[in-house]
Coordinates of C-alpha atoms (C1' of nucleotides) in Angstrom, one line a residue:
Chain A
M527 CA -46.7 2.6 -10.6
S528 CA -44.0 2.6 -8.0
T529 CA -42.4 5.7 -6.7
C530 CA -39.2 4.6 -8.4
D531 CA -40.5 5.5 -11.8
L532 CA -40.2 9.2 -10.8
C533 CA -36.7 8.7 -9.3
V534 CA -34.1 10.9 -10.9
V535 CA -31.3 8.3 -10.4
R536 CA -33.4 5.4 -11.6
N537 CA -31.1 4.9 -14.6
R538 CA -27.8 5.6 -13.0
A539 CA -28.0 3.9 -9.6
I540 CA -27.8 0.1 -9.1
C541 CA -31.5 0.0 -9.6
A542 CA -30.9 0.3 -13.4
S543 CA -30.2 -3.4 -13.4
L544 CA -33.8 -4.3 -12.5
N545 CA -36.9 -4.6 -14.7
A546 CA -40.2 -3.1 -13.7
S547 CA -41.5 -5.9 -11.5
E548 CA -38.2 -6.4 -9.8
L549 CA -38.0 -2.7 -9.1
E550 CA -41.4 -2.8 -7.5
A551 CA -40.2 -5.6 -5.2
L552 CA -37.2 -3.5 -4.2
N553 CA -39.3 -0.5 -3.7
A554 CA -41.5 -2.5 -1.3
I555 CA -38.6 -3.0 1.1
G556 CA -37.2 0.6 0.9
R557 CA -38.3 4.0 1.8
T558 CA -37.0 7.5 1.1
R559 CA -35.7 9.7 3.8
K560 CA -34.5 13.3 3.9
I561 CA -31.4 14.3 5.8
T562 CA -30.3 17.8 6.8
P563 CA -26.6 19.0 6.7
G564 CA -24.6 17.6 9.6
E565 CA -27.1 14.8 10.2
S566 CA -25.7 11.3 10.2
L567 CA -27.2 8.3 8.6
I568 CA -24.6 5.7 9.8
W569 CA -22.1 5.9 12.6
E570 CA -18.6 4.6 12.7
G571 CA -18.2 1.3 14.5
E572 CA -21.9 0.4 14.7
D573 CA -22.9 -2.8 13.1
S574 CA -24.3 -2.4 9.7
V575 CA -28.1 -2.1 9.9
L576 CA -28.9 -0.1 6.8
V577 CA -27.8 0.6 3.3
A578 CA -29.0 3.2 0.9
N579 CA -28.9 4.9 -2.5
V580 CA -28.3 8.6 -2.7
I581 CA -31.0 10.4 -4.6
E582 CA -30.1 14.0 -4.0
G583 CA -27.3 15.8 -2.2
V584 CA -23.8 15.1 -1.1
L585 CA -22.6 13.1 1.9
K586 CA -19.3 12.4 3.5
L587 CA -17.8 9.1 4.7
S588 CA -15.4 9.7 7.6
T589 CA -13.4 8.1 10.3
N590 CA -11.9 9.5 13.5
T591 CA -8.9 8.7 15.6
E592 CA -9.6 8.2 19.3
D593 CA -8.3 11.7 20.1
G594 CA -10.7 13.3 17.6
R595 CA -8.7 13.9 14.4
E596 CA -11.0 13.3 11.4
Q597 CA -10.3 11.9 7.9
I598 CA -12.9 12.0 5.2
V599 CA -12.5 8.7 3.4
G600 CA -15.1 9.3 0.7
V601 CA -17.7 11.6 -0.7
V602 CA -20.9 10.3 -2.3
Y603 CA -23.2 12.0 -4.8
P604 CA -26.6 11.2 -6.3
S605 CA -26.8 7.6 -7.6
D606 CA -24.0 6.4 -5.3
F607 CA -24.6 3.5 -3.0
I608 CA -23.8 3.7 0.8
G609 CA -23.5 1.2 3.5
R610 CA -21.9 -2.2 4.1
P611 CA -24.0 -5.1 2.7
F612 CA -23.3 -8.7 3.8
G613 CA -22.4 -8.3 7.5
G614 CA -19.7 -6.6 9.4
T615 CA -19.6 -3.3 11.0
S616 CA -19.3 0.0 9.2
G617 CA -15.8 1.3 9.4
H618 CA -16.9 4.9 8.8
G619 CA -19.7 7.3 9.5
V620 CA -22.0 8.7 6.8
T621 CA -23.0 12.3 7.3
A622 CA -24.9 14.7 5.0
L623 CA -23.0 17.8 3.8
T624 CA -26.0 19.3 2.0
E625 CA -29.7 18.7 2.2
A626 CA -30.0 15.2 1.0
K627 CA -32.5 12.6 0.0
V628 CA -31.7 8.9 0.2
C629 CA -33.5 5.6 -0.5
V630 CA -32.8 3.4 2.6
F631 CA -33.1 -0.3 3.1
S632 CA -32.7 -2.5 6.1
R633 CA -29.4 -4.3 5.4
R634 CA -31.0 -7.7 6.1
D635 CA -33.7 -7.1 3.6
F636 CA -31.3 -5.7 1.0
D637 CA -28.9 -8.6 1.4
A638 CA -31.7 -11.2 0.8
F639 CA -33.0 -9.2 -2.2
A640 CA -29.5 -8.9 -3.7
R641 CA -28.7 -12.6 -3.4
E642 CA -31.8 -13.3 -5.4
H643 CA -31.0 -10.7 -8.1
P644 CA -27.5 -11.4 -9.6
S645 CA -27.9 -8.4 -12.0
L646 CA -28.2 -6.1 -9.0
E647 CA -25.1 -7.7 -7.4
H648 CA -23.3 -7.3 -10.6
K649 CA -24.1 -3.6 -10.7
L650 CA -23.1 -3.2 -7.1
L651 CA -19.8 -5.0 -7.8
E652 CA -19.0 -2.7 -10.7
R653 CA -19.7 0.3 -8.5
T654 CA -17.6 -1.0 -5.7
L655 CA -14.7 -1.8 -7.9
G656 CA -14.9 1.8 -9.3
E657 CA -15.0 3.2 -5.7
L658 CA -12.0 1.1 -4.7
D659 CA -10.0 2.5 -7.7
R660 CA -11.0 6.0 -6.8
T661 CA -10.1 5.5 -3.1
R662 CA -6.7 4.0 -4.0
R663 CA -5.9 7.0 -6.3
W664 CA -6.7 9.2 -3.3
M665 CA -4.1 7.4 -1.2
L666 CA -1.4 8.7 -3.5
L667 CA -2.5 12.2 -2.7
L668 CA -2.7 11.6 1.0
G669 CA 0.7 9.8 1.2
R670 CA 2.8 11.6 -1.2
K671 CA 1.6 15.0 -2.3
S672 CA 2.4 18.5 -0.9
A673 CA -0.2 20.9 0.4
A674 CA -0.2 22.8 -2.9
E675 CA -0.6 19.6 -4.9
K676 CA -3.4 18.4 -2.7
M677 CA -5.3 21.6 -3.1
A678 CA -4.9 21.7 -6.9
S679 CA -5.9 18.0 -7.1
F680 CA -8.9 18.7 -5.0
L681 CA -10.1 21.5 -7.1
V682 CA -9.6 19.5 -10.3
E683 CA -11.5 16.6 -8.9
M684 CA -14.3 18.8 -7.7
T685 CA -14.6 20.4 -11.2
E686 CA -15.0 16.9 -12.7
R687 CA -17.5 15.7 -10.0
L688 CA -19.7 18.7 -9.8
G689 CA -19.8 19.0 -13.6
G690 CA -21.5 21.9 -15.3
S691 CA -23.4 23.3 -12.4
G692 CA -23.8 27.0 -13.0
C693 CA -21.3 27.2 -15.8
K694 CA -20.6 30.6 -17.4
I695 CA -20.9 31.1 -21.1
P696 CA -17.6 29.7 -22.3
L697 CA -16.8 32.2 -25.1
D698 CA -14.1 34.6 -24.1
A699 CA -12.8 32.3 -21.4
P700 CA -13.3 28.8 -22.6
Q701 CA -12.1 26.9 -19.6
E702 CA -13.3 29.2 -16.9
R703 CA -15.5 27.3 -14.4
H704 CA -17.6 28.0 -11.5
L705 CA -17.9 25.6 -8.5
T706 CA -20.1 25.8 -5.5
L707 CA -18.3 23.5 -3.0
P708 CA -20.4 21.3 -0.7
F709 CA -17.5 21.6 1.9
S710 CA -16.5 24.0 4.6
R711 CA -12.8 24.8 5.0
Q712 CA -12.5 22.4 7.8
Q713 CA -14.1 19.6 5.7
I714 CA -11.7 20.3 2.8
A715 CA -8.9 20.0 5.4
D716 CA -10.4 16.6 6.5
V717 CA -10.5 15.4 2.9
L718 CA -6.9 16.3 2.2
G719 CA -5.3 15.5 5.5
L720 CA -4.3 19.1 6.2
T721 CA -5.3 21.7 8.8
I722 CA -7.8 24.4 8.1
E723 CA -5.1 27.1 8.2
T724 CA -3.1 25.4 5.5
V725 CA -6.1 25.1 3.3
S726 CA -7.0 28.8 3.8
R727 CA -3.4 29.8 3.0
Q728 CA -3.4 27.7 -0.2
F729 CA -6.7 29.3 -1.3
T730 CA -5.3 32.8 -0.8
R731 CA -2.1 31.9 -2.6
L732 CA -4.0 30.5 -5.6
R733 CA -6.1 33.7 -5.6
N734 CA -3.1 36.0 -5.5
E735 CA -1.5 34.1 -8.3
G736 CA -4.6 34.6 -10.4
I737 CA -5.4 30.9 -10.8
I738 CA -8.7 31.1 -9.0
D739 CA -11.3 33.6 -7.7
L740 CA -13.2 33.4 -4.5
P741 CA -16.4 35.3 -4.8
S742 CA -17.8 33.8 -1.5
R743 CA -16.8 31.2 1.1
R744 CA -18.4 28.3 -0.8
D745 CA -17.7 29.4 -4.4
V746 CA -14.6 29.1 -6.5
I747 CA -14.1 30.3 -10.0
I748 CA -11.2 28.6 -11.8
R749 CA -9.5 31.1 -14.0
D750 CA -6.6 29.0 -15.2
M751 CA -7.5 25.3 -15.3
D752 CA -4.2 24.5 -17.0
A753 CA -2.1 26.0 -14.3
L754 CA -4.2 24.2 -11.7
A755 CA -3.8 20.9 -13.5
A756 CA -0.1 21.5 -13.7
E757 CA 0.1 22.1 -9.9
A758 CA -1.8 18.9 -9.2
G759 CA 1.4 16.9 -9.6
Chain B
M983 CA -9.1 -34.3 -11.5
S984 CA -8.3 -30.6 -12.1
T985 CA -5.2 -29.0 -10.7
C986 CA -7.5 -26.9 -8.5
D987 CA -8.1 -29.8 -6.2
L988 CA -4.5 -29.5 -5.0
C989 CA -4.7 -25.7 -4.7
V990 CA -3.9 -24.5 -1.2
V991 CA -6.3 -21.6 -1.5
R992 CA -9.1 -23.6 -2.9
N993 CA -11.3 -23.0 0.0
R994 CA -10.4 -19.4 0.8
A995 CA -10.2 -17.7 -2.6
I996 CA -13.3 -16.8 -4.6
C997 CA -13.1 -20.3 -6.2
A998 CA -14.7 -21.5 -2.9
S999 CA -18.1 -20.5 -4.4
L1000 CA -17.9 -23.1 -7.2
N1001 CA -18.7 -26.8 -7.3
A1002 CA -16.5 -29.4 -8.9
S1003 CA -17.7 -29.0 -12.5
E1004 CA -17.8 -25.2 -12.4
L1005 CA -14.3 -25.3 -11.0
E1006 CA -13.1 -27.4 -13.8
A1007 CA -14.6 -24.9 -16.3
L1008 CA -12.8 -22.0 -14.5
N1009 CA -9.6 -24.1 -14.4
A1010 CA -9.8 -24.5 -18.2
I1011 CA -9.5 -20.7 -18.8
G1012 CA -6.8 -20.1 -16.2
R1013 CA -3.2 -21.0 -15.8
T1014 CA -0.7 -20.7 -13.0
R1015 CA 2.3 -18.6 -13.2
K1016 CA 5.4 -17.9 -11.0
I1017 CA 6.6 -14.5 -10.4
T1018 CA 10.0 -13.5 -8.9
P1019 CA 10.5 -10.6 -6.5
G1020 CA 10.4 -7.2 -8.3
E1021 CA 8.6 -8.7 -11.3
S1022 CA 5.4 -7.0 -12.3
L1023 CA 2.2 -8.7 -13.3
I1024 CA 0.2 -5.6 -14.2
W1025 CA 1.4 -2.0 -14.9
E1026 CA -0.3 1.2 -13.9
G1027 CA -2.3 2.8 -16.6
E1028 CA -2.4 -0.1 -19.1
D1029 CA -5.8 -1.4 -19.9
S1030 CA -6.9 -4.3 -17.8
V1031 CA -6.0 -7.5 -19.7
L1032 CA -5.7 -10.0 -16.9
V1033 CA -6.9 -10.8 -13.5
A1034 CA -5.6 -13.4 -11.0
N1035 CA -5.8 -15.2 -7.7
V1036 CA -2.8 -15.2 -5.4
I1037 CA -1.8 -18.7 -4.5
E1038 CA 1.5 -18.1 -2.8
G1039 CA 3.6 -15.0 -1.9
V1040 CA 3.0 -11.4 -1.3
L1041 CA 2.5 -8.7 -3.9
K1042 CA 2.2 -4.9 -3.7
L1043 CA -0.3 -2.6 -5.5
S1044 CA 1.4 0.8 -6.2
T1045 CA 0.9 4.1 -8.0
N1046 CA 3.5 6.7 -8.8
T1047 CA 3.4 10.5 -9.4
E1048 CA 4.9 11.7 -12.6
D1049 CA 8.1 12.7 -10.9
G1050 CA 8.6 9.3 -9.4
R1051 CA 7.2 9.4 -5.9
E1052 CA 5.6 6.0 -5.1
Q1053 CA 2.7 5.1 -2.9
I1054 CA 1.8 1.5 -2.1
V1055 CA -2.0 1.4 -2.2
G1056 CA -2.5 -2.3 -1.2
V1057 CA -0.7 -5.5 -0.3
V1058 CA -2.1 -8.8 -1.3
Y1059 CA -1.6 -12.3 0.2
P1060 CA -2.6 -15.8 -0.7
S1061 CA -6.3 -16.2 -1.6
D1062 CA -6.6 -12.5 -2.5
F1063 CA -7.8 -11.4 -5.9
I1064 CA -6.0 -9.0 -8.2
G1065 CA -6.8 -7.1 -11.3
R1066 CA -9.7 -5.0 -12.5
P1067 CA -12.6 -7.0 -14.0
F1068 CA -15.3 -5.5 -16.1
G1069 CA -13.4 -3.0 -18.2
G1070 CA -11.4 0.1 -17.4
T1071 CA -7.7 0.5 -17.0
S1072 CA -5.8 -0.6 -13.9
G1073 CA -5.0 2.4 -11.7
H1074 CA -2.1 0.7 -10.1
G1075 CA 0.7 -1.7 -10.9
V1076 CA 1.0 -5.1 -9.3
T1077 CA 4.5 -6.3 -8.4
A1078 CA 5.8 -9.3 -6.5
L1079 CA 7.5 -8.6 -3.2
T1080 CA 8.4 -12.3 -2.6
E1081 CA 8.5 -15.3 -4.8
A1082 CA 4.9 -15.7 -5.8
K1083 CA 2.5 -18.0 -7.5
V1084 CA -0.7 -16.8 -9.1
C1085 CA -3.5 -18.2 -11.0
V1086 CA -4.1 -15.9 -14.0
F1087 CA -7.1 -15.4 -16.3
S1088 CA -7.6 -13.3 -19.4
R1089 CA -9.9 -10.5 -18.2
R1090 CA -12.3 -11.1 -21.1
D1091 CA -12.6 -14.8 -20.3
F1092 CA -13.0 -14.2 -16.6
D1093 CA -15.6 -11.5 -17.1
A1094 CA -17.7 -13.9 -19.2
F1095 CA -17.3 -16.7 -16.7
A1096 CA -18.2 -14.4 -13.8
R1097 CA -21.4 -13.2 -15.4
E1098 CA -22.6 -16.7 -15.8
H1099 CA -21.7 -17.6 -12.2
P1100 CA -23.5 -15.3 -9.7
S1101 CA -22.1 -17.2 -6.7
L1102 CA -18.6 -16.3 -7.9
E1103 CA -19.6 -12.6 -8.4
H1104 CA -21.0 -12.7 -4.9
K1105 CA -17.8 -13.9 -3.4
L1106 CA -15.9 -11.3 -5.4
L1107 CA -18.2 -8.6 -4.2
E1108 CA -17.7 -9.6 -0.6
R1109 CA -14.0 -9.6 -1.1
T1110 CA -14.1 -6.2 -2.8
L1111 CA -16.2 -4.7 -0.1
G1112 CA -13.8 -5.9 2.5
E1113 CA -10.8 -4.5 0.6
L1114 CA -12.6 -1.1 0.3
D1115 CA -13.1 -1.1 4.1
R1116 CA -9.5 -1.9 4.7
T1117 CA -8.3 0.7 2.2
R1118 CA -10.4 3.4 3.8
R1119 CA -9.1 2.6 7.2
W1120 CA -5.6 3.1 5.8
M1121 CA -6.5 6.6 4.6
L1122 CA -6.9 7.7 8.2
L1123 CA -3.3 6.6 8.8
L1124 CA -2.0 8.4 5.7
G1125 CA -3.9 11.6 6.3
R1126 CA -3.9 12.0 10.0
K1127 CA -1.2 10.0 11.8
S1128 CA 2.3 10.9 12.9
A1129 CA 5.4 8.9 11.8
A1130 CA 5.4 7.2 15.2
E1131 CA 1.8 6.2 14.9
K1132 CA 2.2 5.1 11.4
M1133 CA 5.1 2.7 12.3
A1134 CA 3.2 1.3 15.3
S1135 CA 0.0 0.8 13.2
F1136 CA 2.1 -0.9 10.5
L1137 CA 3.7 -3.4 12.8
V1138 CA 0.3 -4.2 14.5
E1139 CA -1.3 -4.8 11.1
M1140 CA 1.7 -6.9 10.0
T1141 CA 1.4 -9.0 13.1
E1142 CA -2.3 -9.6 12.3
R1143 CA -1.7 -10.3 8.6
L1144 CA 1.3 -12.5 8.8
G1145 CA -0.3 -14.5 11.7
G1146 CA 1.6 -17.1 13.6
S1147 CA 4.6 -17.6 11.2
G1148 CA 7.5 -18.7 13.4
C1149 CA 5.9 -17.9 16.7
K1150 CA 8.0 -18.5 19.8
I1151 CA 6.6 -20.7 22.6
P1152 CA 4.4 -18.2 24.4
L1153 CA 5.1 -19.2 28.0
D1154 CA 7.3 -16.7 29.7
A1155 CA 6.5 -13.9 27.2
P1156 CA 2.9 -14.5 26.1
Q1157 CA 2.6 -11.8 23.5
E1158 CA 6.1 -11.8 22.1
R1159 CA 5.9 -12.2 18.4
H1160 CA 8.3 -12.7 15.6
L1161 CA 7.7 -11.3 12.1
T1162 CA 9.5 -11.7 8.9
L1163 CA 8.6 -8.6 6.8
P1164 CA 8.1 -9.0 3.1
F1165 CA 9.2 -5.4 2.7
S1166 CA 12.4 -3.5 2.4
R1167 CA 12.7 -0.2 4.3
Q1168 CA 11.9 1.7 1.2
Q1169 CA 8.8 -0.3 0.7
I1170 CA 7.7 0.3 4.2
A1171 CA 8.2 4.0 3.6
D1172 CA 6.0 3.7 0.4
V1173 CA 3.3 2.0 2.4
L1174 CA 3.2 4.6 5.1
G1175 CA 3.8 7.8 3.1
L1176 CA 7.2 8.5 4.7
T1177 CA 10.8 8.6 3.7
I1178 CA 13.2 5.7 4.2
E1179 CA 15.2 7.7 6.7
T1180 CA 12.2 8.4 8.9
V1181 CA 11.3 4.7 8.8
S1182 CA 14.8 3.8 9.9
R1183 CA 14.8 6.3 12.7
Q1184 CA 11.5 5.0 14.0
F1185 CA 12.8 1.5 14.0
T1186 CA 15.8 2.4 16.0
R1187 CA 13.7 4.5 18.4
L1188 CA 11.4 1.5 19.0
R1189 CA 14.4 -0.7 19.6
N1190 CA 16.0 1.7 22.0
E1191 CA 12.8 1.9 23.9
G1192 CA 12.7 -1.9 24.2
I1193 CA 9.4 -2.3 22.4
I1194 CA 10.9 -4.3 19.5
D1195 CA 14.1 -6.2 18.6
L1196 CA 15.7 -6.2 15.1
P1197 CA 17.7 -9.4 14.7
S1198 CA 18.1 -8.8 11.0
R1199 CA 17.0 -6.4 8.3
R1200 CA 13.8 -8.2 7.5
D1201 CA 12.9 -9.6 11.0
V1202 CA 11.2 -7.9 13.9
I1203 CA 10.5 -9.3 17.3
I1204 CA 7.7 -7.5 19.1
R1205 CA 8.6 -7.4 22.8
D1206 CA 5.8 -5.2 24.1
M1207 CA 2.7 -5.5 22.0
D1208 CA 0.6 -3.4 24.4
A1209 CA 3.1 -0.5 24.1
L1210 CA 3.0 -0.8 20.3
A1211 CA -0.8 -0.9 20.2
A1212 CA -0.9 2.2 22.5
E1213 CA 1.4 4.1 20.1
A1214 CA -0.7 3.2 17.1
G1215 CA -3.1 6.0 18.0
Chain C
dC250 C1' 38.4 -10.5 1.2
dG251 C1' 36.3 -7.0 -1.7
dG252 C1' 32.4 -4.8 -3.8
dC253 C1' 27.9 -3.4 -3.8
dA254 C1' 23.4 -2.3 -2.2
dA255 C1' 20.6 -1.4 1.7
dT256 C1' 20.4 0.8 5.9
dT257 C1' 21.6 3.8 9.5
dT258 C1' 23.1 8.1 11.4
dG259 C1' 24.0 13.0 11.4
dA260 C1' 23.4 17.9 10.3
dC261 C1' 20.5 21.0 8.5
dT262 C1' 16.2 22.7 6.3
dA263 C1' 11.5 23.2 4.8
dT264 C1' 6.9 22.4 5.2
dC265 C1' 3.2 22.3 7.7
dC266 C1' 1.2 22.6 12.3
dT267 C1' 0.1 25.1 16.6
dC268 C1' -1.5 28.9 19.0
dA269 C1' -3.3 33.3 18.9
dA270 C1' -5.4 37.4 17.2
dC271 C1' -8.2 39.5 13.8
dA272 C1' -11.7 40.0 10.1
dG273 C1' -15.9 39.3 7.7
dG274 C1' -20.6 38.3 7.0
dG275 C1' -25.0 36.5 7.8
dG276 C1' -28.7 36.3 10.9
dT277 C1' -31.3 38.0 14.9
dG278 C1' -33.3 41.0 18.0
dG279 C1' -34.0 45.6 19.5
Chain D
dC1114 C1' -33.3 49.2 9.6
dC1115 C1' -29.3 48.9 12.1
dA1116 C1' -26.2 47.2 15.6
dC1117 C1' -24.5 43.4 17.5
dC1118 C1' -22.9 38.8 17.9
dC1119 C1' -21.3 34.4 16.7
dC1120 C1' -19.3 31.4 13.7
dT1121 C1' -16.3 30.7 10.0
dG1122 C1' -12.4 31.9 7.8
dT1123 C1' -8.0 34.5 7.4
dT1124 C1' -3.6 36.1 8.8
dG1125 C1' 0.6 36.1 11.5
dA1126 C1' 4.5 34.4 14.4
dG1127 C1' 6.9 30.7 16.0
dG1128 C1' 8.0 25.9 16.5
dA1129 C1' 8.0 20.8 15.6
dT1130 C1' 8.0 17.1 12.7
dA1131 C1' 9.5 14.9 8.9
dG1132 C1' 12.2 15.7 4.6
dT1133 C1' 16.8 16.5 2.2
dC1134 C1' 21.4 15.8 1.5
dA1135 C1' 25.6 13.6 2.7
dA1136 C1' 28.5 10.4 5.0
dA1137 C1' 29.3 6.2 7.6
dT1138 C1' 28.1 1.5 8.5
dT1139 C1' 26.3 -3.0 7.9
dG1140 C1' 25.6 -7.2 5.9
dC1141 C1' 25.1 -9.9 1.9
dC1142 C1' 27.2 -12.4 -2.1
dG1143 C1' 30.5 -13.6 -5.1

DNA sequence: CGGCAATTTGACTATCCTCAACAGGGGTGG
DNA sequence: CCACCCCTGTTGAGGATAGTCAAATTGCCG
């Protein structure tokens, strides 16, 4: 029995395209690895030497200008795929935001395996197409939305992505939701193309307007999802 | 002999992965179509009914906010692939910027064909991964760069993409380059996340500083590529 | 030549950034 | 256990960049 049988993302990651024996072969060329917050798995500009599946945790994909400004260009969650198969250099770094566990492969090994398993390539293609769609939608936010719209869009997206983690009983307040963000204020700013001060001001504005509550630095309670969605533009 | 044999992008588009008989089969389910500037092939939000290869011309991929602000999220050139295979709705419209010729397929037919031809899916995967890289790089521009940096980056990218079209003899001015942009000022603004006025002011500033020349509305001569690259941030 | 749309220019404004000071809170060491 | 410290986040004041609104200009096409 391979370790994959116990993998929590077995049926959601690209591995879902493989049967038992194929999975064993893939398992043979991969290994799991833990990453601590702030630790990087891949650096911007280096040539692509490894790819991975996310098993647990949240990681950011980010690029920097020469003078140090950062833009987070993607955020990956369990079952997501990271890295750049089939040559080239990776255009962005990959860094853990939380404690994370990933299943890493040497890119060369993975490339060879993928070419022999079209069903895996198909899954990877579907995933990549979805990621491209999501990324392009984010460009509208970066290019055309105001700070208020960016913040609202961000909180709406986080609600969708983080799902029902720690949901309150939805009786008297059906759409009240509780989020624990995997981001610092600076990281939120780097996702939205804003400064940390602007993000902070938007948070306090939303709190003063009764749309959200901020019980702690990393937690947000959404009191009025409709108002938030309306502000998202 | 299928019409593909005469196709100018035969060896660059995803079709390059197919042999003669496979190509004939693909040809049987596709047809070429001409599009005039401003005409749309795909609309934002509709479910994905067709995909295509670009044979000639330039097209934009764009999304809009509800209140009409537009962001161009991609620009495609000959040999590029457009559309969203494998279900879903298209998140952006596709509109011709110039006279264009495309080779269109019903999405259902294309999906079925692709699943039976792993080499085609592989080519499509490589292309999609490259497009994702390019898109993410553009996010850094949208989120973190100033208007001046955006304009310079845009002109540098256009120089690379449009290649040697109409190059002057590079003797006395080795890096002087002539571009004919496929964009109006408004469209440049929609690519860069700026307003048309800001784009116009940046053009005149670059001209006054002797970095570029503007012989006509759609033409740019780059007089000092080094200065431009330096400004790109 | 006239009409129309695209672009440029100008004046003014708003949003967001910058710089700076302050507050909070979680952890450590006394 | 408490005090302190450091890091993160918040708040404030002022300024710069890019947006808005309006008018003038260009150049394209009949």
